[in-house]
Amino acid sequence: MELSLESDAEALWQDSLDLLTGEGAPAALLAMLQKCTPVQLEDGVLHVETPMRMVAKSVAKNAAVIEACLEQAAFEPVRLDVQFRQGAAAAAAPVTAAATSAQPVAAPAPAPAPAAAVPEPAAAMSFSPARKPEPAPEPQAERPRGHVLMGAAGSVMTPEELRRWDAAVSGTPAATASPAEADAWDEESEAQAHERLARERREKNPLANEEVTADSKLTFDRFVMGDENEFAYNAALQVANGNKDSYNPLFIYGKSGLGKTHLLRAIQNYIVTNDPSRICVYRDASQFINEYVGAMREAGSAADALRRNYEDIDVLIIDDVQGLAGKAGTITFFFNIFNTLKSNGKQVVIAADRTPAELGMGKDGFDERVTSRIGGGFTVSVQVPSYELKLRLIGTFCDRMREDSAREHVGEPLPEIPEHLQGLMAERAGTNIRTIEGFCQKCLITAAMCRKQGRELTEDDVRTIAKESWPENARGVTIENVQKYVEKVYDVSHEDLVGPKRVKEIMMTRHVAIWLCRELCNRTLADIGKKFGGRSHATIKHSIHTVEELAKDDKVFFDQLQRMKEGITSEA
Ligand SMILES: Nc1ncnc2c1ncn2[C@@H]1O[C@H](COP(=O)(O)OP(=O)(O)OP(=O)(O)O)[C@@H](O)[C@H]1O
């Protein structure tokens, strides 16, 4: 039989999965195989890909038993080649819109149902694909004792190796297996053993057993990307995939409502769904403070026990860390945990509304040794959305709300908002994405009410709703307002501000004026460029970037910008 097409690869893979299921393969192994995608069948080799390193390793270790089923399905020997590839789709789920879009990093496949992702421990069984053709089983005596077996040609990870591996993951000392245990191991597949060890670890740690209350809508594939948040998205996805080398700690900062919590929860949701053996804990600052204060109030060594539990997790996520300011005890508690996790190679993710350096400023500022450690990994910002990103967010939010209401059969289906009105919405919207979401909802509800009255949503309706959502923007700051203000503050003529002069001071004043226009005016970058001597979109972006980079570490400059913003809005 000549098998060479990609569809043959898919068919053969599916047949083999069916065979493995029929043979009673452990649920954990099947769950891992569901996270692989067959990509090609060529010269007797089936190539599959997975977006998860751990899955690639485990599947490769169990290749022999899978190859037995492949051979059974193909009626000829087929070798399995499994590769980790970032962004590879998982076969179990349909490829998402986000994954197929032109986004720079493919979003992970949507979460399979938790029940499938965290399989129940399979009943004790000696799994062996019975119908594997001929090759005589290895004589029992030659089989290395104590190996975890997956049928005749099983994996070669010993219980000791598994213990050491688990100890490395959990940061606890490795225990040795008793002879009785070693015999029991023979009955276990590697995947089952892995699952059991993870379960035992979770049972010991109350932090791991809390119900995950993460909002399942806060996932990577629902995150709308633009230049403003792409780096943060990519870094978060790397962390979710277990890449600790370059992203530890990961520190995400940005103003309120720009998607920091969304990314943190996406990491948590991704790990819970795709790699439940990793213990991942999310806390915002106030939860963390309450937990610490509660433990301190308890008699005995509750605080020590709490610290030990935190030190035994794999990923710690702390949101709104600026909320710890002024809480010296909690900061020390957090810092000790942070140091232990870091030195055990565990991941820490932190989000704040300011940079690590800014966390150290003011009378309640964090100690410098804390800010330098938490800012010593990968620090990335989420920026306010440009017109282009707002437009994309508005389109996505409106579509989702319409789909949700149709699915839930809430009253009449919500009407579509025409493109030109979506453009106006993006122009009028402020920069807080949380408020943009609410704005979309109000526009859709108003559109539905208009339709009941026998008319369409108008531009005036959109303007009115925008004014209610962003009263501060109702003042209507124009590019001219900003230019006049900056010219006065820096004592620069209008010709110099918008002209071609490249004197250092004038260039910096121009960068600041452009940044302020972008913050306050709700105009496209192209519009701003036009009013600054016909400068290009790229030049305007460069100015904005220059100001943001400077403001990151220079608190005086940052405050100056804030004061100018307030000055301009109060004068406009
Ligand atoms: N890029 C995005 N794509 C889709 N939804 C987004 C995006 N950014 C933010 N949101 C949505 O906007 C709302 C606010 O986002 P989020 O809570 O993550 O902001 P935040 O930066 O953590 O704000 P805060 O500092 O106030 O906690 C959420 O509903 C979130 O899902």
Coordinates of C-alpha atoms and ligand atoms in Angstrom, one line a residue:
M1 CA 0.0 0.0 0.0
E2 CA 1.4 3.4 -1.0
L3 CA 0.8 5.9 1.8
S4 CA 2.2 9.3 1.1
L5 CA -0.4 12.0 1.4
E6 CA -1.0 14.1 4.4
S7 CA -4.5 12.8 4.7
D8 CA -3.1 9.3 5.0
A9 CA -1.0 10.5 7.9
E10 CA -4.2 11.7 9.6
A11 CA -6.1 8.5 8.8
L12 CA -3.3 6.3 10.0
W13 CA -2.9 8.4 13.2
Q14 CA -6.6 8.2 13.9
D15 CA -6.7 4.4 13.3
S16 CA -3.8 3.9 15.7
L17 CA -5.4 6.0 18.3
D18 CA -8.5 3.9 18.0
L19 CA -6.4 0.8 18.3
L20 CA -4.6 2.1 21.4
T21 CA -8.0 3.0 22.9
G22 CA -9.3 -0.4 22.2
E23 CA -6.2 -2.0 23.8
G24 CA -7.0 -0.1 27.0
A25 CA -4.0 2.3 26.7
P26 CA -3.8 4.6 29.8
A27 CA -6.0 7.7 29.7
A28 CA -2.9 9.9 30.3
L29 CA -1.1 8.5 27.3
L30 CA -4.2 9.0 25.1
A31 CA -4.6 12.5 26.4
M32 CA -1.0 13.3 25.4
L33 CA -1.5 11.7 21.9
Q34 CA -4.5 14.0 21.5
K35 CA -2.1 16.9 21.7
C36 CA -0.1 15.7 18.7
T37 CA -0.9 16.5 15.1
P38 CA 0.1 14.1 12.3
V39 CA 1.8 16.2 9.6
Q40 CA 3.3 13.8 7.1
L41 CA 3.7 10.1 6.3
E42 CA 6.8 9.6 4.2
D43 CA 9.1 6.6 3.5
G44 CA 7.6 4.6 6.3
V45 CA 7.9 7.4 8.9
L46 CA 5.0 9.2 10.4
H47 CA 5.9 12.7 11.5
V48 CA 3.8 14.2 14.2
E49 CA 4.1 17.6 16.0
T50 CA 3.0 18.9 19.3
P51 CA 3.1 22.4 20.9
M52 CA 4.1 20.9 24.3
R53 CA 7.7 19.9 25.1
M54 CA 6.6 17.5 27.8
V55 CA 4.2 15.7 25.5
A56 CA 6.9 15.4 22.8
K57 CA 9.2 13.8 25.4
S58 CA 6.7 11.4 26.8
V59 CA 5.3 10.3 23.4
A60 CA 8.9 9.7 22.1
K61 CA 9.6 7.5 25.1
N62 CA 6.5 5.5 24.3
A63 CA 7.2 5.3 20.6
A64 CA 7.6 1.6 20.5
V65 CA 4.1 0.8 21.7
I66 CA 2.6 3.4 19.4
E67 CA 4.6 2.0 16.5
A68 CA 3.2 -1.4 17.2
C69 CA -0.3 0.0 16.6
L70 CA 0.8 2.0 13.6
E71 CA 2.1 -1.2 12.1
Q72 CA -1.1 -2.9 12.8
A73 CA -3.1 -0.2 11.1
A74 CA -0.8 0.3 8.1
F75 CA 0.0 -3.4 7.6
E76 CA 3.7 -2.5 7.4
P77 CA 6.3 -1.2 9.8
V78 CA 5.9 2.6 10.4
R79 CA 8.4 4.5 12.5
L80 CA 7.1 7.4 14.7
D81 CA 8.9 10.8 14.6
V82 CA 7.5 13.2 17.2
Q83 CA 8.7 16.8 17.3
F84 CA 8.0 19.7 19.6
R85 CA 7.0 22.8 17.5
Q86 CA 5.9 26.0 19.1
G87 CA 2.4 26.9 17.8
A88 CA 1.8 23.4 16.4
A89 CA -1.9 22.7 16.6
A90 CA -3.2 19.9 18.9
A91 CA -5.1 17.3 17.0
A92 CA -7.8 16.9 19.5
A93 CA -9.4 20.3 18.9
P94 CA -10.3 22.2 15.8
V95 CA -7.8 24.9 14.9
T96 CA -9.1 28.2 16.2
A97 CA -9.6 31.4 14.3
A98 CA -6.7 32.9 16.2
A99 CA -4.5 30.0 15.3
T100 CA -5.2 30.4 11.6
S101 CA -5.1 34.2 11.6
A102 CA -2.1 36.2 10.6
Q103 CA -1.1 36.7 14.2
P104 CA 2.6 36.5 14.7
V105 CA 2.4 33.6 17.2
A106 CA -0.3 31.0 16.7
A107 CA -2.6 30.9 19.7
P108 CA -2.8 27.6 21.4
A109 CA -5.6 25.2 20.5
P110 CA -8.7 25.7 22.5
A111 CA -8.9 23.8 25.8
P112 CA -10.2 20.3 25.6
A113 CA -12.8 19.5 28.3
P114 CA -11.0 19.3 31.7
A115 CA -12.1 15.8 32.2
A116 CA -10.1 14.7 29.1
A117 CA -7.1 16.8 30.1
V118 CA -6.9 15.5 33.6
P119 CA -7.7 11.9 33.1
E120 CA -8.9 9.7 36.0
P121 CA -6.2 7.3 37.0
A122 CA -6.6 4.2 34.9
A123 CA -7.3 1.0 36.8
A124 CA -4.1 -1.1 37.4
M125 CA -3.4 -2.9 34.1
S126 CA -0.6 -4.3 32.2
F127 CA -1.1 -2.5 28.9
S128 CA 0.2 -4.4 25.9
P129 CA -1.1 -4.0 22.4
A130 CA -2.1 -7.6 22.0
R131 CA -2.5 -7.6 18.2
K132 CA 1.0 -6.4 17.5
P133 CA 2.2 -8.6 14.7
E134 CA 4.7 -11.2 15.3
P135 CA 8.0 -10.0 16.9
A136 CA 8.6 -12.4 19.7
P137 CA 8.4 -10.7 23.1
E138 CA 11.7 -10.2 24.7
P139 CA 12.4 -12.9 27.2
Q140 CA 11.3 -11.8 30.6
A141 CA 14.7 -12.4 32.2
E142 CA 16.4 -10.0 29.8
R143 CA 14.1 -7.2 30.6
P144 CA 15.8 -4.7 33.0
R145 CA 14.0 -5.1 36.3
G146 CA 12.0 -2.2 37.7
H147 CA 11.5 -0.5 34.3
V148 CA 8.1 1.1 33.8
L149 CA 6.6 -1.0 31.0
M150 CA 4.4 -0.1 28.2
G151 CA 3.9 -3.5 26.6
A152 CA 6.7 -5.6 25.2
A153 CA 8.7 -2.8 23.7
G154 CA 7.8 -0.3 26.4
S155 CA 9.4 2.9 27.7
V156 CA 12.7 2.7 29.4
M157 CA 12.3 5.1 32.4
T158 CA 12.9 3.4 35.6
P159 CA 11.0 4.1 38.8
E160 CA 14.2 5.7 40.2
E161 CA 14.4 7.9 37.1
L162 CA 10.8 8.9 37.5
R163 CA 11.3 9.6 41.2
R164 CA 14.4 11.8 40.5
W165 CA 12.5 13.5 37.7
D166 CA 9.5 14.2 40.0
A167 CA 11.9 15.3 42.8
A168 CA 13.5 17.8 40.4
V169 CA 10.1 19.1 39.3
S170 CA 8.7 19.3 42.8
G171 CA 11.9 20.5 44.5
T172 CA 11.6 17.7 47.2
P173 CA 14.2 15.2 47.9
A174 CA 13.9 11.9 46.0
A175 CA 12.8 8.9 47.9
T176 CA 13.9 5.4 46.9
A177 CA 11.5 2.7 46.0
S178 CA 11.0 -0.4 48.2
P179 CA 11.2 -3.8 46.4
A180 CA 7.4 -4.1 46.8
E181 CA 7.0 -0.7 45.2
A182 CA 9.4 -1.6 42.5
D183 CA 7.2 -4.6 41.6
A184 CA 4.2 -2.4 41.6
W185 CA 5.9 0.0 39.2
D186 CA 6.1 -2.9 36.7
E187 CA 2.4 -2.7 36.4
E188 CA 2.4 1.0 35.7
S189 CA 2.9 2.8 32.5
E190 CA 5.2 5.8 32.5
A191 CA 2.2 8.1 31.8
Q192 CA 0.3 6.6 34.7
A193 CA 3.3 6.9 37.0
H194 CA 3.7 10.5 36.0
E195 CA 0.1 11.2 36.6
R196 CA 0.2 9.4 40.0
L197 CA 3.2 11.3 41.2
A198 CA 1.6 14.6 40.1
R199 CA -1.6 13.6 41.9
E200 CA 0.3 12.7 45.1
R201 CA 2.1 16.0 45.0
R202 CA -1.2 17.9 44.6
E203 CA -2.8 16.0 47.4
K204 CA -0.1 17.1 49.8
N205 CA -0.4 20.8 48.9
P206 CA -3.6 22.6 49.7
L207 CA -2.7 25.4 47.3
A208 CA -2.9 22.9 44.5
N209 CA -6.3 21.6 45.5
E210 CA -8.2 24.8 45.5
E211 CA -10.8 24.9 42.8
V212 CA -9.5 26.8 39.9
T213 CA -11.9 29.8 39.6
A214 CA -10.1 31.2 36.6
D215 CA -12.5 32.7 34.1
S216 CA -12.3 30.3 31.2
K217 CA -12.9 33.2 28.8
L218 CA -9.5 34.6 29.7
T219 CA -7.5 32.4 27.3
F220 CA -4.8 33.1 24.8
D221 CA -7.0 32.5 21.8
R222 CA -9.4 35.2 23.0
F223 CA -6.7 37.8 23.4
V224 CA -6.7 40.3 20.5
M225 CA -3.2 41.2 19.5
G226 CA -1.6 44.4 18.1
D227 CA 1.9 45.9 18.3
E228 CA 1.0 47.2 21.7
N229 CA 0.7 43.9 23.4
E230 CA 2.3 41.4 21.1
F231 CA 5.6 41.0 23.2
A232 CA 3.6 40.5 26.4
Y233 CA 1.4 37.9 24.7
N234 CA 4.4 36.0 23.3
A235 CA 6.3 36.0 26.6
A236 CA 3.2 34.8 28.4
L237 CA 2.7 32.0 25.9
Q238 CA 6.4 30.9 26.3
V239 CA 5.9 30.8 30.1
A240 CA 2.7 28.7 29.7
N241 CA 4.7 26.3 27.6
G242 CA 7.3 25.9 30.3
N243 CA 10.1 28.0 28.9
K244 CA 11.7 29.4 32.0
D245 CA 15.2 30.1 30.7
S246 CA 14.6 33.6 29.4
Y247 CA 11.4 34.6 31.1
N248 CA 11.9 34.2 34.8
P249 CA 10.5 36.2 36.4
L250 CA 8.2 37.5 33.8
F251 CA 7.1 41.0 34.8
I252 CA 4.1 42.5 32.8
Y253 CA 3.2 46.2 33.4
G254 CA 0.8 48.7 32.0
K255 CA -2.1 50.9 32.8
S256 CA -5.4 49.6 34.1
G257 CA -7.6 47.7 31.7
L258 CA -5.0 46.8 29.1
G259 CA -5.1 43.0 29.5
K260 CA -2.5 42.1 32.2
T261 CA -4.9 40.0 34.2
H262 CA -6.2 38.4 30.9
L263 CA -2.7 37.2 30.1
L264 CA -2.0 36.0 33.6
R265 CA -5.2 34.0 33.7
A266 CA -4.4 32.7 30.2
I267 CA -1.2 31.3 31.5
Q268 CA -3.0 29.6 34.4
N269 CA -5.8 28.3 32.2
Y270 CA -3.3 26.9 29.7
I271 CA -1.3 25.1 32.3
V272 CA -4.4 23.7 34.1
T273 CA -5.7 22.4 30.7
N274 CA -2.6 21.2 29.0
D275 CA -0.1 20.3 31.8
P276 CA -2.0 19.7 35.0
S277 CA 1.1 18.1 36.6
R278 CA 2.4 21.6 37.0
I279 CA 1.0 23.3 40.1
C280 CA 0.1 26.9 39.1
V281 CA -1.3 29.4 41.7
Y282 CA -2.7 32.8 40.8
R283 CA -3.2 35.5 43.5
D284 CA -3.8 39.2 43.3
A285 CA -2.1 41.3 45.9
S286 CA -5.1 41.6 48.2
Q287 CA -5.7 37.8 48.2
F288 CA -2.0 37.3 49.0
I289 CA -2.0 39.8 51.8
N290 CA -5.2 38.3 53.3
E291 CA -3.7 34.8 53.1
Y292 CA -0.5 35.9 54.9
V293 CA -2.3 37.9 57.5
G294 CA -4.7 35.1 58.2
A295 CA -1.9 32.6 58.6
M296 CA 0.0 35.0 61.0
R297 CA -3.1 35.3 63.1
E298 CA -3.5 31.6 63.5
A299 CA -1.8 29.9 66.4
G300 CA 1.3 27.7 65.7
S301 CA 3.3 27.7 62.5
A302 CA 0.6 28.3 60.0
A303 CA 2.7 31.0 58.2
D304 CA 5.6 28.6 57.9
A305 CA 3.3 25.9 56.5
L306 CA 1.8 28.4 54.0
R307 CA 5.3 29.4 52.9
R308 CA 6.3 25.8 52.4
N309 CA 3.2 25.2 50.3
Y310 CA 4.0 28.2 48.2
E311 CA 7.6 27.0 47.8
D312 CA 6.4 23.6 46.5
I313 CA 4.5 25.0 43.5
D314 CA 5.7 25.2 39.9
V315 CA 4.3 28.6 38.8
L316 CA 3.4 31.5 41.0
I317 CA 1.4 34.3 39.5
I318 CA 1.0 37.6 41.4
D319 CA -1.3 40.2 39.9
D320 CA -1.4 43.9 40.8
V321 CA 1.8 43.5 42.9
Q322 CA 1.8 47.3 43.5
G323 CA -1.0 46.5 46.0
L324 CA 1.7 45.1 48.4
A325 CA 3.2 48.6 48.8
G326 CA 3.4 49.5 52.5
K327 CA 2.9 45.9 53.7
A328 CA 6.4 45.2 54.8
G329 CA 5.6 41.8 56.3
T330 CA 3.8 40.5 53.2
I331 CA 6.6 41.8 51.0
T332 CA 9.3 39.9 53.0
F333 CA 7.1 36.8 52.9
F334 CA 6.6 37.1 49.2
F335 CA 10.3 37.8 48.6
N336 CA 11.4 34.7 50.5
I337 CA 9.1 32.6 48.5
F338 CA 10.2 34.3 45.3
N339 CA 13.9 33.5 46.0
T340 CA 13.2 29.9 46.9
L341 CA 11.1 29.3 43.7
K342 CA 13.7 31.1 41.6
S343 CA 16.6 29.1 43.0
N344 CA 14.6 25.8 42.5
G345 CA 14.1 26.8 38.8
K346 CA 10.4 27.4 39.3
Q347 CA 8.5 30.1 37.4
V348 CA 7.3 33.4 38.8
V349 CA 5.0 35.8 36.9
I350 CA 4.2 39.3 38.2
A351 CA 1.9 42.1 36.9
A352 CA 1.7 45.7 38.0
D353 CA 0.5 49.1 36.8
R354 CA 4.1 50.4 36.8
T355 CA 7.7 49.3 36.1
P356 CA 9.8 47.6 38.7
A357 CA 11.8 50.8 39.1
E358 CA 8.6 52.8 39.8
L359 CA 7.6 50.2 42.4
G360 CA 10.5 51.4 44.5
M361 CA 9.5 55.1 44.4
G362 CA 7.6 57.0 47.0
K363 CA 7.4 56.6 50.7
D364 CA 5.8 53.1 50.5
G365 CA 8.1 52.0 47.7
F366 CA 9.5 48.5 47.7
D367 CA 13.0 47.9 48.9
E368 CA 15.6 48.1 46.1
R369 CA 16.7 44.5 46.6
V370 CA 13.1 43.4 45.8
T371 CA 12.6 45.6 42.8
S372 CA 16.0 44.6 41.3
R373 CA 15.2 40.9 41.7
I374 CA 11.6 41.1 40.4
G375 CA 12.7 43.3 37.5
G376 CA 15.7 41.1 36.8
G377 CA 14.0 38.7 34.4
F378 CA 12.0 39.6 31.4
T379 CA 10.1 42.9 31.8
V380 CA 7.5 43.7 29.1
S381 CA 4.7 46.3 28.9
V382 CA 1.2 46.4 27.5
Q383 CA 0.6 49.7 25.9
V384 CA -2.6 51.7 25.3
P385 CA -4.3 50.6 22.1
S386 CA -3.8 52.5 18.9
Y387 CA -6.8 53.2 16.7
E388 CA -6.0 50.1 14.7
L389 CA -6.0 47.8 17.7
K390 CA -9.2 49.5 19.0
L391 CA -10.9 48.8 15.7
R392 CA -9.8 45.1 15.9
L393 CA -11.0 44.9 19.6
I394 CA -14.3 46.5 18.8
G395 CA -14.9 44.1 15.8
T396 CA -14.0 41.1 17.9
F397 CA -16.0 42.1 21.0
C398 CA -19.2 42.9 18.9
D399 CA -18.9 39.6 17.1
R400 CA -18.5 37.7 20.3
M401 CA -21.4 39.4 22.1
R402 CA -23.7 38.7 19.2
E403 CA -22.6 35.1 19.1
D404 CA -23.1 34.7 22.9
S405 CA -26.5 36.2 22.8
A406 CA -27.5 34.0 19.9
R407 CA -26.2 30.9 21.7
E408 CA -28.0 31.8 24.9
H409 CA -31.2 32.9 23.1
V410 CA -31.3 36.1 25.0
G411 CA -34.2 38.0 23.4
E412 CA -33.9 39.1 19.7
P413 CA -30.5 38.4 18.1
L414 CA -28.3 41.5 18.4
P415 CA -27.9 43.4 15.1
E416 CA -24.6 43.8 13.3
I417 CA -22.9 47.2 13.6
P418 CA -21.9 48.5 10.2
E419 CA -18.2 49.0 9.5
H420 CA -18.3 52.8 9.2
L421 CA -19.9 53.0 12.7
Q422 CA -17.3 50.6 14.1
G423 CA -14.7 53.1 12.7
L424 CA -16.4 55.9 14.5
M425 CA -16.5 53.8 17.7
A426 CA -12.7 53.3 17.5
E427 CA -12.2 57.0 16.9
R428 CA -14.3 58.0 19.9
A429 CA -13.2 55.2 22.3
G430 CA -10.7 55.9 25.1
T431 CA -7.8 53.6 25.8
N432 CA -9.1 51.3 28.6
I433 CA -10.0 48.0 27.0
R434 CA -12.4 47.1 29.9
T435 CA -14.3 50.3 29.1
I436 CA -14.2 49.5 25.4
E437 CA -15.8 46.2 26.1
G438 CA -18.7 47.9 28.0
F439 CA -18.9 50.5 25.2
C440 CA -19.4 47.8 22.6
Q441 CA -22.2 46.2 24.7
K442 CA -24.0 49.6 25.1
C443 CA -23.8 50.2 21.3
L444 CA -25.2 46.7 20.6
I445 CA -28.0 47.1 23.1
T446 CA -28.8 50.6 21.7
A447 CA -28.7 49.2 18.1
A448 CA -31.3 46.5 19.2
M449 CA -33.5 49.1 20.8
C450 CA -33.3 51.3 17.6
R451 CA -34.3 48.3 15.5
K452 CA -37.4 47.8 17.7
Q453 CA -38.3 51.4 17.0
G454 CA -37.9 50.8 13.3
R455 CA -34.6 52.7 12.8
E456 CA -30.9 52.0 12.5
L457 CA -28.1 53.0 15.0
T458 CA -26.7 56.4 13.9
E459 CA -23.4 58.2 14.3
D460 CA -25.0 60.5 16.9
D461 CA -26.1 57.5 19.0
V462 CA -22.4 56.3 18.9
R463 CA -21.1 59.8 19.9
T464 CA -23.6 60.0 22.8
I465 CA -22.6 56.5 24.1
A466 CA -18.9 57.4 23.8
K467 CA -19.4 60.6 25.8
E468 CA -21.1 58.6 28.6
S469 CA -18.3 56.0 28.5
W470 CA -15.4 58.5 28.5
P471 CA -16.7 61.8 30.0
E472 CA -13.1 63.0 30.1
N473 CA -12.8 62.7 26.3
A474 CA -16.0 64.8 25.8
R475 CA -13.9 67.8 26.2
G476 CA -12.5 66.9 22.8
V477 CA -8.8 67.5 23.0
T478 CA -7.5 68.4 19.5
I479 CA -4.0 68.0 18.1
E480 CA -3.8 71.8 17.9
N481 CA -4.6 72.0 21.7
V482 CA -1.7 69.7 22.4
Q483 CA 0.7 71.5 20.1
K484 CA -0.1 74.9 21.6
Y485 CA 0.3 73.7 25.1
V486 CA 3.7 72.0 24.4
E487 CA 5.0 75.0 22.5
K488 CA 4.2 77.2 25.6
V489 CA 5.7 74.8 28.1
Y490 CA 8.9 74.2 26.1
D491 CA 9.1 77.6 24.6
V492 CA 9.3 76.3 21.0
S493 CA 7.7 77.9 17.9
H494 CA 5.1 76.0 16.0
E495 CA 7.3 76.0 12.9
D496 CA 10.1 74.3 14.9
L497 CA 7.7 71.9 16.5
V498 CA 6.2 70.5 13.3
G499 CA 9.2 71.4 11.0
P500 CA 12.2 69.4 9.9
K501 CA 14.8 70.7 12.4
R502 CA 16.9 67.9 14.0
V503 CA 18.3 69.8 17.0
K504 CA 18.2 67.4 20.0
E505 CA 16.0 69.5 22.3
I506 CA 13.5 70.3 19.5
M507 CA 13.3 66.6 18.5
M508 CA 12.6 65.6 22.1
T509 CA 9.9 68.2 22.4
R510 CA 8.4 66.9 19.2
H511 CA 8.4 63.3 20.5
V512 CA 6.6 64.5 23.7
A513 CA 4.0 66.4 21.7
I514 CA 3.4 63.4 19.5
W515 CA 3.1 61.1 22.5
L516 CA 0.6 63.4 24.1
C517 CA -1.5 63.6 20.9
R518 CA -1.6 59.8 20.8
E519 CA -2.7 59.7 24.5
L520 CA -5.3 62.4 24.4
C521 CA -6.7 63.0 20.9
N522 CA -8.2 59.7 19.7
R523 CA -6.7 60.3 16.2
T524 CA -5.0 57.7 14.0
L525 CA -1.2 57.8 13.8
A526 CA -1.6 58.9 10.2
D527 CA -3.7 61.9 11.3
I528 CA -1.1 62.8 13.9
G529 CA 1.7 62.5 11.3
K530 CA -0.2 64.9 8.9
K531 CA -0.3 67.6 11.6
F532 CA 3.4 67.2 12.3
G533 CA 4.6 68.2 8.9
G534 CA 3.4 65.2 7.0
R535 CA 5.5 62.7 9.0
S536 CA 5.0 59.0 8.3
H537 CA 3.2 56.4 10.5
A538 CA 6.6 54.8 11.3
T539 CA 8.1 58.1 12.4
I540 CA 5.2 58.8 14.7
K541 CA 5.5 55.3 16.2
H542 CA 9.2 55.9 16.7
S543 CA 8.5 59.1 18.7
I544 CA 5.9 57.3 20.9
H545 CA 8.3 54.5 21.6
T546 CA 11.2 57.0 22.4
V547 CA 9.0 58.7 25.1
E548 CA 7.7 55.4 26.5
E549 CA 11.2 54.0 26.9
L550 CA 12.4 57.2 28.6
A551 CA 9.4 57.3 31.0
K552 CA 9.9 53.7 32.0
D553 CA 13.0 54.4 34.1
D554 CA 12.8 58.2 34.7
K555 CA 10.2 59.0 37.3
V556 CA 10.7 62.7 37.0
F557 CA 10.0 62.6 33.3
F558 CA 7.1 60.3 33.8
D559 CA 5.5 62.7 36.3
Q560 CA 6.1 65.6 34.0
L561 CA 4.2 63.8 31.2
Q562 CA 1.3 63.1 33.6
R563 CA 1.1 66.7 34.7
M564 CA 1.1 67.9 31.0
K565 CA -1.8 65.5 30.3
E566 CA -3.8 66.9 33.2
G567 CA -2.9 70.4 32.1
I568 CA -4.0 69.9 28.5
T569 CA -7.3 68.2 29.5
S570 CA -8.2 70.9 32.0
E571 CA -7.5 73.7 29.5
A572 CA -9.3 72.0 26.5
Ligands
LIG1 N1 -6.0 42.3 24.0 C1 -7.2 41.9 24.5 N2 -8.0 41.1 23.9 C2 -9.2 40.8 24.4 N3 -9.7 41.2 25.5 C3 -8.9 42.0 26.2 C4 -7.6 42.4 25.8 N4 -7.1 43.3 26.7 C5 -8.0 43.4 27.7 N5 -9.1 42.6 27.4 C6 -10.3 42.5 28.2 O1 -10.4 43.7 28.9 C7 -10.8 43.5 30.3 C8 -9.8 44.1 31.2 O2 -8.6 43.5 31.1 P1 -7.7 43.1 32.3 O3 -8.5 42.8 33.5 O4 -6.8 41.9 31.9 O5 -6.9 44.4 32.5 P2 -5.7 44.7 33.5 O6 -4.6 45.3 32.7 O7 -5.4 43.5 34.4 O8 -6.4 45.8 34.4 P3 -6.2 46.2 36.0 O9 -4.8 46.7 36.1 O10 -7.3 47.2 36.2 O11 -6.4 44.9 36.7 C9 -11.0 42.0 30.4 O12 -12.3 41.7 30.2 C10 -10.1 41.5 29.3 O13 -10.6 40.2 28.9

